mmCIF file of C-alpha atoms and ligand atoms in Angstrom:
data_model
loop_
_atom_site.group_PDB
_atom_site.id
_atom_site.type_symbol
_atom_site.label_atom_id
_atom_site.label_comp_id
_atom_site.label_asym_id
_atom_site.label_seq_id
_atom_site.Cartn_x
_atom_site.Cartn_y
_atom_site.Cartn_z
ATOM 1 C CA MET F 15 1.132 -17.021 -0.696
ATOM 2 C CA GLU F 16 4.687 -17.007 -1.992
ATOM 3 C CA HIS F 17 6.308 -13.547 -1.925
ATOM 4 C CA MET F 18 3.656 -12.163 0.458
ATOM 5 C CA GLU F 19 3.994 -10.887 3.986
ATOM 6 C CA GLY F 20 0.516 -10.162 5.308
ATOM 7 C CA PRO F 21 -1.160 -8.191 2.565
ATOM 8 C CA SER F 22 2.182 -6.932 1.185
ATOM 9 C CA VAL F 23 4.194 -8.357 -1.669
ATOM 10 C CA VAL F 24 7.806 -8.241 -0.515
ATOM 11 C CA ASP F 25 9.543 -9.602 -3.566
ATOM 12 C CA CYS F 26 8.212 -10.545 -6.962
ATOM 13 C CA THR F 27 9.898 -11.129 -10.285
ATOM 14 C CA HIS F 28 6.949 -12.460 -12.300
ATOM 15 C CA CYS F 29 6.838 -9.611 -14.837
ATOM 16 C CA GLY F 30 10.261 -8.997 -16.396
ATOM 17 C CA ALA F 31 9.373 -5.619 -17.942
ATOM 18 C CA LEU F 32 7.931 -4.312 -14.687
ATOM 19 C CA VAL F 33 10.849 -5.513 -12.591
ATOM 20 C CA ASP F 34 13.044 -3.439 -14.916
ATOM 21 C CA SER F 35 10.834 -0.340 -14.830
ATOM 22 C CA ARG F 36 9.866 -0.202 -11.158
ATOM 23 C CA GLN F 37 11.739 1.539 -8.367
ATOM 24 C CA GLN F 38 9.764 -0.419 -5.809
ATOM 25 C CA ILE F 39 6.697 -2.593 -5.346
ATOM 26 C CA VAL F 40 3.700 -0.420 -4.419
ATOM 27 C CA ASN F 41 1.490 -2.322 -1.999
ATOM 28 C CA GLY F 42 -1.961 -1.416 -0.772
ATOM 29 C CA THR F 43 -2.268 1.007 2.133
ATOM 30 C CA GLY F 44 -4.901 1.488 4.810
ATOM 31 C CA PRO F 45 -6.527 -0.668 7.475
ATOM 32 C CA GLU F 46 -6.574 -4.413 6.904
ATOM 33 C CA ASP F 47 -10.196 -4.411 8.105
ATOM 34 C CA ALA F 48 -11.351 -1.408 6.064
ATOM 35 C CA ASP F 49 -15.008 -1.285 4.967
ATOM 36 C CA LEU F 50 -13.991 0.095 1.583
ATOM 37 C CA LEU F 51 -11.281 -1.209 -0.734
ATOM 38 C CA PHE F 52 -10.436 1.077 -3.664
ATOM 39 C CA VAL F 53 -8.706 -0.625 -6.579
ATOM 40 C CA GLY F 54 -6.814 1.334 -9.239
ATOM 41 C CA GLU F 55 -4.911 0.186 -12.289
ATOM 42 C CA ALA F 56 -1.193 0.419 -11.569
ATOM 43 C CA PRO F 57 1.253 2.791 -9.900
ATOM 44 C CA GLY F 58 2.339 5.887 -11.840
ATOM 45 C CA ALA F 59 5.553 7.865 -11.454
ATOM 46 C CA ASN F 60 4.614 9.467 -8.118
ATOM 47 C CA GLU F 61 3.442 6.186 -6.634
ATOM 48 C CA ASP F 62 6.589 4.410 -7.827
ATOM 49 C CA GLU F 63 8.671 7.142 -6.199
ATOM 50 C CA GLU F 64 6.804 7.195 -2.877
ATOM 51 C CA GLY F 65 5.769 3.558 -2.606
ATOM 52 C CA GLU F 66 2.104 4.381 -1.970
ATOM 53 C CA PRO F 67 -0.928 4.133 -4.281
ATOM 54 C CA PHE F 68 -2.714 7.277 -5.463
ATOM 55 C CA VAL F 69 -0.359 9.944 -4.176
ATOM 56 C CA GLY F 70 -0.276 12.092 -7.340
ATOM 57 C CA ARG F 71 -3.032 14.339 -8.743
ATOM 58 C CA SER F 72 -5.485 11.432 -8.954
ATOM 59 C CA GLY F 73 -4.829 10.810 -5.278
ATOM 60 C CA ASP F 74 -5.628 14.447 -4.463
ATOM 61 C CA VAL F 75 -8.974 14.083 -6.258
ATOM 62 C CA LEU F 76 -9.726 10.872 -4.369
ATOM 63 C CA ASP F 77 -8.715 12.385 -1.012
ATOM 64 C CA GLU F 78 -10.945 15.415 -1.588
ATOM 65 C CA ALA F 79 -13.960 13.303 -2.570
ATOM 66 C CA LEU F 80 -13.439 11.138 0.517
ATOM 67 C CA ARG F 81 -13.206 14.231 2.718
ATOM 68 C CA ASP F 82 -16.467 15.526 1.239
ATOM 69 C CA VAL F 83 -18.258 12.424 2.528
ATOM 70 C CA GLY F 84 -16.536 12.575 5.913
ATOM 71 C CA LEU F 85 -13.888 9.943 5.271
ATOM 72 C CA ALA F 86 -10.111 10.208 5.422
ATOM 73 C CA ARG F 87 -7.620 8.234 3.367
ATOM 74 C CA ALA F 88 -6.653 6.470 6.595
ATOM 75 C CA ASP F 89 -10.214 5.087 6.881
ATOM 76 C CA VAL F 90 -10.083 3.154 3.607
ATOM 77 C CA ARG F 91 -7.803 0.668 1.907
ATOM 78 C CA ILE F 92 -6.328 1.607 -1.457
ATOM 79 C CA THR F 93 -4.544 -0.765 -3.806
ATOM 80 C CA ASN F 94 -3.929 -1.470 -7.492
ATOM 81 C CA CYS F 95 -4.461 -4.372 -9.909
ATOM 82 C CA VAL F 96 -0.740 -4.353 -10.652
ATOM 83 C CA ARG F 97 1.813 -3.381 -8.007
ATOM 84 C CA CYS F 98 4.693 -2.260 -10.216
ATOM 85 C CA ARG F 99 4.812 0.800 -12.479
ATOM 86 C CA PRO F 100 4.536 -0.115 -16.169
ATOM 87 C CA PRO F 101 7.148 1.575 -18.382
ATOM 88 C CA GLU F 102 6.051 4.985 -19.741
ATOM 89 C CA ASN F 103 2.752 4.586 -17.882
ATOM 90 C CA ARG F 104 1.381 2.155 -20.455
ATOM 91 C CA ASP F 105 -1.568 -0.005 -19.458
ATOM 92 C CA PRO F 106 -0.600 -3.278 -17.784
ATOM 93 C CA THR F 107 -0.777 -6.211 -20.186
ATOM 94 C CA GLY F 108 -3.224 -9.071 -19.693
ATOM 95 C CA GLU F 109 -0.350 -11.258 -18.569
ATOM 96 C CA GLU F 110 0.823 -8.678 -16.005
ATOM 97 C CA LEU F 111 -2.725 -8.335 -14.674
ATOM 98 C CA GLU F 112 -3.009 -12.105 -14.324
ATOM 99 C CA ASN F 113 0.440 -12.396 -12.705
ATOM 100 C CA CYS F 114 -0.675 -9.931 -9.999
ATOM 101 C CA ARG F 115 -4.243 -11.226 -9.621
ATOM 102 C CA GLY F 116 -3.424 -13.684 -6.837
ATOM 103 C CA TYR F 117 -1.989 -10.875 -4.704
ATOM 104 C CA LEU F 118 -5.088 -8.750 -5.256
ATOM 105 C CA GLU F 119 -7.442 -11.620 -4.465
ATOM 106 C CA ALA F 120 -5.463 -12.396 -1.301
ATOM 107 C CA GLU F 121 -5.790 -8.743 -0.269
ATOM 108 C CA ILE F 122 -9.554 -8.796 -0.968
ATOM 109 C CA ASP F 123 -9.869 -11.992 1.068
ATOM 110 C CA LEU F 124 -7.918 -10.488 3.971
ATOM 111 C CA VAL F 125 -9.649 -7.097 4.041
ATOM 112 C CA ASP F 126 -13.099 -8.602 3.379
ATOM 113 C CA PRO F 127 -14.560 -5.143 2.652
ATOM 114 C CA GLU F 128 -18.217 -4.116 2.520
ATOM 115 C CA ALA F 129 -17.542 -2.849 -0.987
ATOM 116 C CA ILE F 130 -14.759 -2.845 -3.566
ATOM 117 C CA VAL F 131 -14.648 0.398 -5.558
ATOM 118 C CA THR F 132 -13.051 -0.019 -8.978
ATOM 119 C CA LEU F 133 -11.381 3.194 -10.115
ATOM 120 C CA GLY F 134 -11.580 3.256 -13.910
ATOM 121 C CA LYS F 135 -11.881 0.844 -16.795
ATOM 122 C CA VAL F 136 -8.899 -1.447 -16.210
ATOM 123 C CA PRO F 137 -9.774 -2.482 -12.628
ATOM 124 C CA SER F 138 -13.505 -2.640 -13.437
ATOM 125 C CA GLU F 139 -12.938 -5.018 -16.345
ATOM 126 C CA HIS F 140 -10.220 -6.984 -14.568
ATOM 127 C CA LEU F 141 -12.301 -7.650 -11.463
ATOM 128 C CA LEU F 142 -15.650 -8.170 -13.187
ATOM 129 C CA GLU F 143 -14.093 -10.240 -15.997
ATOM 130 C CA ARG F 144 -16.133 -8.555 -18.720
ATOM 131 C CA SER F 145 -16.031 -5.380 -20.741
ATOM 132 C CA VAL F 146 -17.307 -2.354 -18.821
ATOM 133 C CA GLY F 147 -18.462 1.029 -20.151
ATOM 134 C CA VAL F 148 -17.328 2.910 -17.080
ATOM 135 C CA THR F 149 -18.982 6.229 -17.928
ATOM 136 C CA ASN F 150 -22.373 4.549 -18.342
ATOM 137 C CA GLU F 151 -21.997 2.033 -15.546
ATOM 138 C CA ALA F 152 -20.411 4.279 -12.904
ATOM 139 C CA GLY F 153 -22.352 4.028 -9.655
ATOM 140 C CA SER F 154 -23.594 0.495 -10.435
ATOM 141 C CA LEU F 155 -23.202 -2.067 -7.708
ATOM 142 C CA VAL F 156 -22.381 -5.523 -9.033
ATOM 143 C CA ASP F 157 -22.414 -8.786 -7.095
ATOM 144 C CA HIS F 158 -19.353 -10.802 -8.136
ATOM 145 C CA GLU F 159 -17.233 -13.664 -6.780
ATOM 146 C CA LEU F 160 -13.780 -12.430 -5.757
ATOM 147 C CA GLY F 161 -11.207 -13.505 -3.202
ATOM 148 C CA GLY F 162 -13.253 -16.580 -2.313
ATOM 149 C CA ALA F 163 -16.628 -14.923 -1.640
ATOM 150 C CA ARG F 164 -19.434 -12.913 -3.205
ATOM 151 C CA ARG F 165 -18.500 -9.224 -3.190
ATOM 152 C CA ASN F 166 -20.162 -5.861 -3.728
ATOM 153 C CA VAL F 167 -18.254 -4.216 -6.558
ATOM 154 C CA LEU F 168 -19.024 -0.533 -7.108
ATOM 155 C CA ILE F 169 -17.965 0.724 -10.536
ATOM 156 C CA CYS F 170 -16.400 4.199 -10.459
ATOM 157 C CA VAL F 171 -14.739 6.466 -13.006
ATOM 158 C CA HIS F 172 -11.000 7.015 -12.530
ATOM 159 C CA PRO F 173 -10.336 10.134 -10.432
ATOM 160 C CA ALA F 174 -8.064 11.470 -13.198
ATOM 161 C CA ALA F 175 -11.060 11.501 -15.579
ATOM 162 C CA THR F 176 -12.508 14.378 -13.529
ATOM 163 C CA LEU F 177 -9.410 16.457 -14.295
ATOM 164 C CA TYR F 178 -9.920 16.233 -18.047
ATOM 165 C CA ASP F 179 -13.710 16.005 -18.231
ATOM 166 C CA ARG F 180 -15.657 18.112 -15.748
ATOM 167 C CA SER F 181 -18.874 16.201 -16.482
ATOM 168 C CA GLN F 182 -17.278 13.180 -14.842
ATOM 169 C CA GLU F 183 -16.773 15.076 -11.599
ATOM 170 C CA GLU F 184 -20.377 14.745 -10.450
ATOM 171 C CA THR F 185 -20.487 11.067 -11.382
ATOM 172 C CA PHE F 186 -17.288 10.484 -9.438
ATOM 173 C CA GLU F 187 -18.528 12.333 -6.360
ATOM 174 C CA GLN F 188 -21.907 10.559 -6.403
ATOM 175 C CA THR F 189 -20.178 7.194 -6.586
ATOM 176 C CA ILE F 190 -17.965 8.054 -3.623
ATOM 177 C CA GLU F 191 -21.110 9.078 -1.704
ATOM 178 C CA ARG F 192 -22.630 5.684 -2.513
ATOM 179 C CA ALA F 193 -19.417 4.015 -1.353
ATOM 180 C CA ALA F 194 -19.617 5.838 1.981
ATOM 181 C CA GLU F 195 -23.201 4.610 2.422
ATOM 182 C CA LEU F 196 -22.084 1.052 1.722
ATOM 183 C CA ALA F 197 -19.347 1.450 4.307
ATOM 184 C CA GLY F 198 -22.137 1.346 6.817
ATOM 185 C CA ASP F 199 -21.618 4.774 8.295
ATOM 186 C CA GLY F 200 -24.226 6.385 6.084
ATOM 187 C CA GLY F 201 -21.584 8.918 5.088
ATOM 188 C CA GLN F 202 -21.284 10.135 8.659
ATOM 189 C CA SER F 203 -17.993 11.752 9.478
ATOM 190 C CA LYS F 204 -15.314 9.552 10.938
ATOM 191 C CA LEU F 205 -13.123 12.643 10.985
ATOM 192 C CA GLY F 206 -15.774 14.255 13.173
ATOM 193 C CA GLU F 207 -14.954 11.818 15.970
ATOM 194 C CA PHE F 208 -11.694 13.648 16.585
HETATM 195 N N1 LIG N 310 -3.682 5.618 -11.004
HETATM 196 C C1 LIG N 310 -3.855 4.341 -10.640
HETATM 197 O O1 LIG N 310 -4.606 3.604 -11.269
HETATM 198 N N2 LIG N 310 -3.200 3.903 -9.554
HETATM 199 C C2 LIG N 310 -2.425 4.703 -8.820
HETATM 200 O O2 LIG N 310 -1.884 4.234 -7.824
HETATM 201 C C3 LIG N 310 -2.274 6.024 -9.235
HETATM 202 C C4 LIG N 310 -2.909 6.470 -10.321
#
């Protein structure tokens, strides 16, 4: 695909507003053959600064939940629907989501994960192409065509939701447990191998 090197976008000027607001393009991180692919919405300020998805407070929540099920960040792939930070952290527009969709689908195709975990409403609705009540549907596994094949899509609340609403914490953790089971290790510790 144009502007892509492996799974990384190296140059893209499709979204004028995002080209102006970004410091850098934030590509997915983690193994290209990961069993789990986590998909967030878009980079925030910390991610834009560091060039890595989920490195702020939401990332800390995700890291901790992964650790609790015996996984490390390095075991999973993490990416976003949109690779450039929207100005003032607004939601990406429909056009921006569509502009970036080809990159995301190419990444899904390359990684070919056991499960795609959608972190929050925007990625859930974008990937499933319907409206999603994330609080009610969190933990649901949906079979959906993406990146050229049928995929397991696991709906999850956004990690940041657990910071503002403690009742979401349990839902989040249970969904991450389910993700670990889908990864085929039954939640067994990969960290424990070291
Ligand atoms: N929230 C997201 O959706 N993506 C990030 O990379 C960070 C926070």
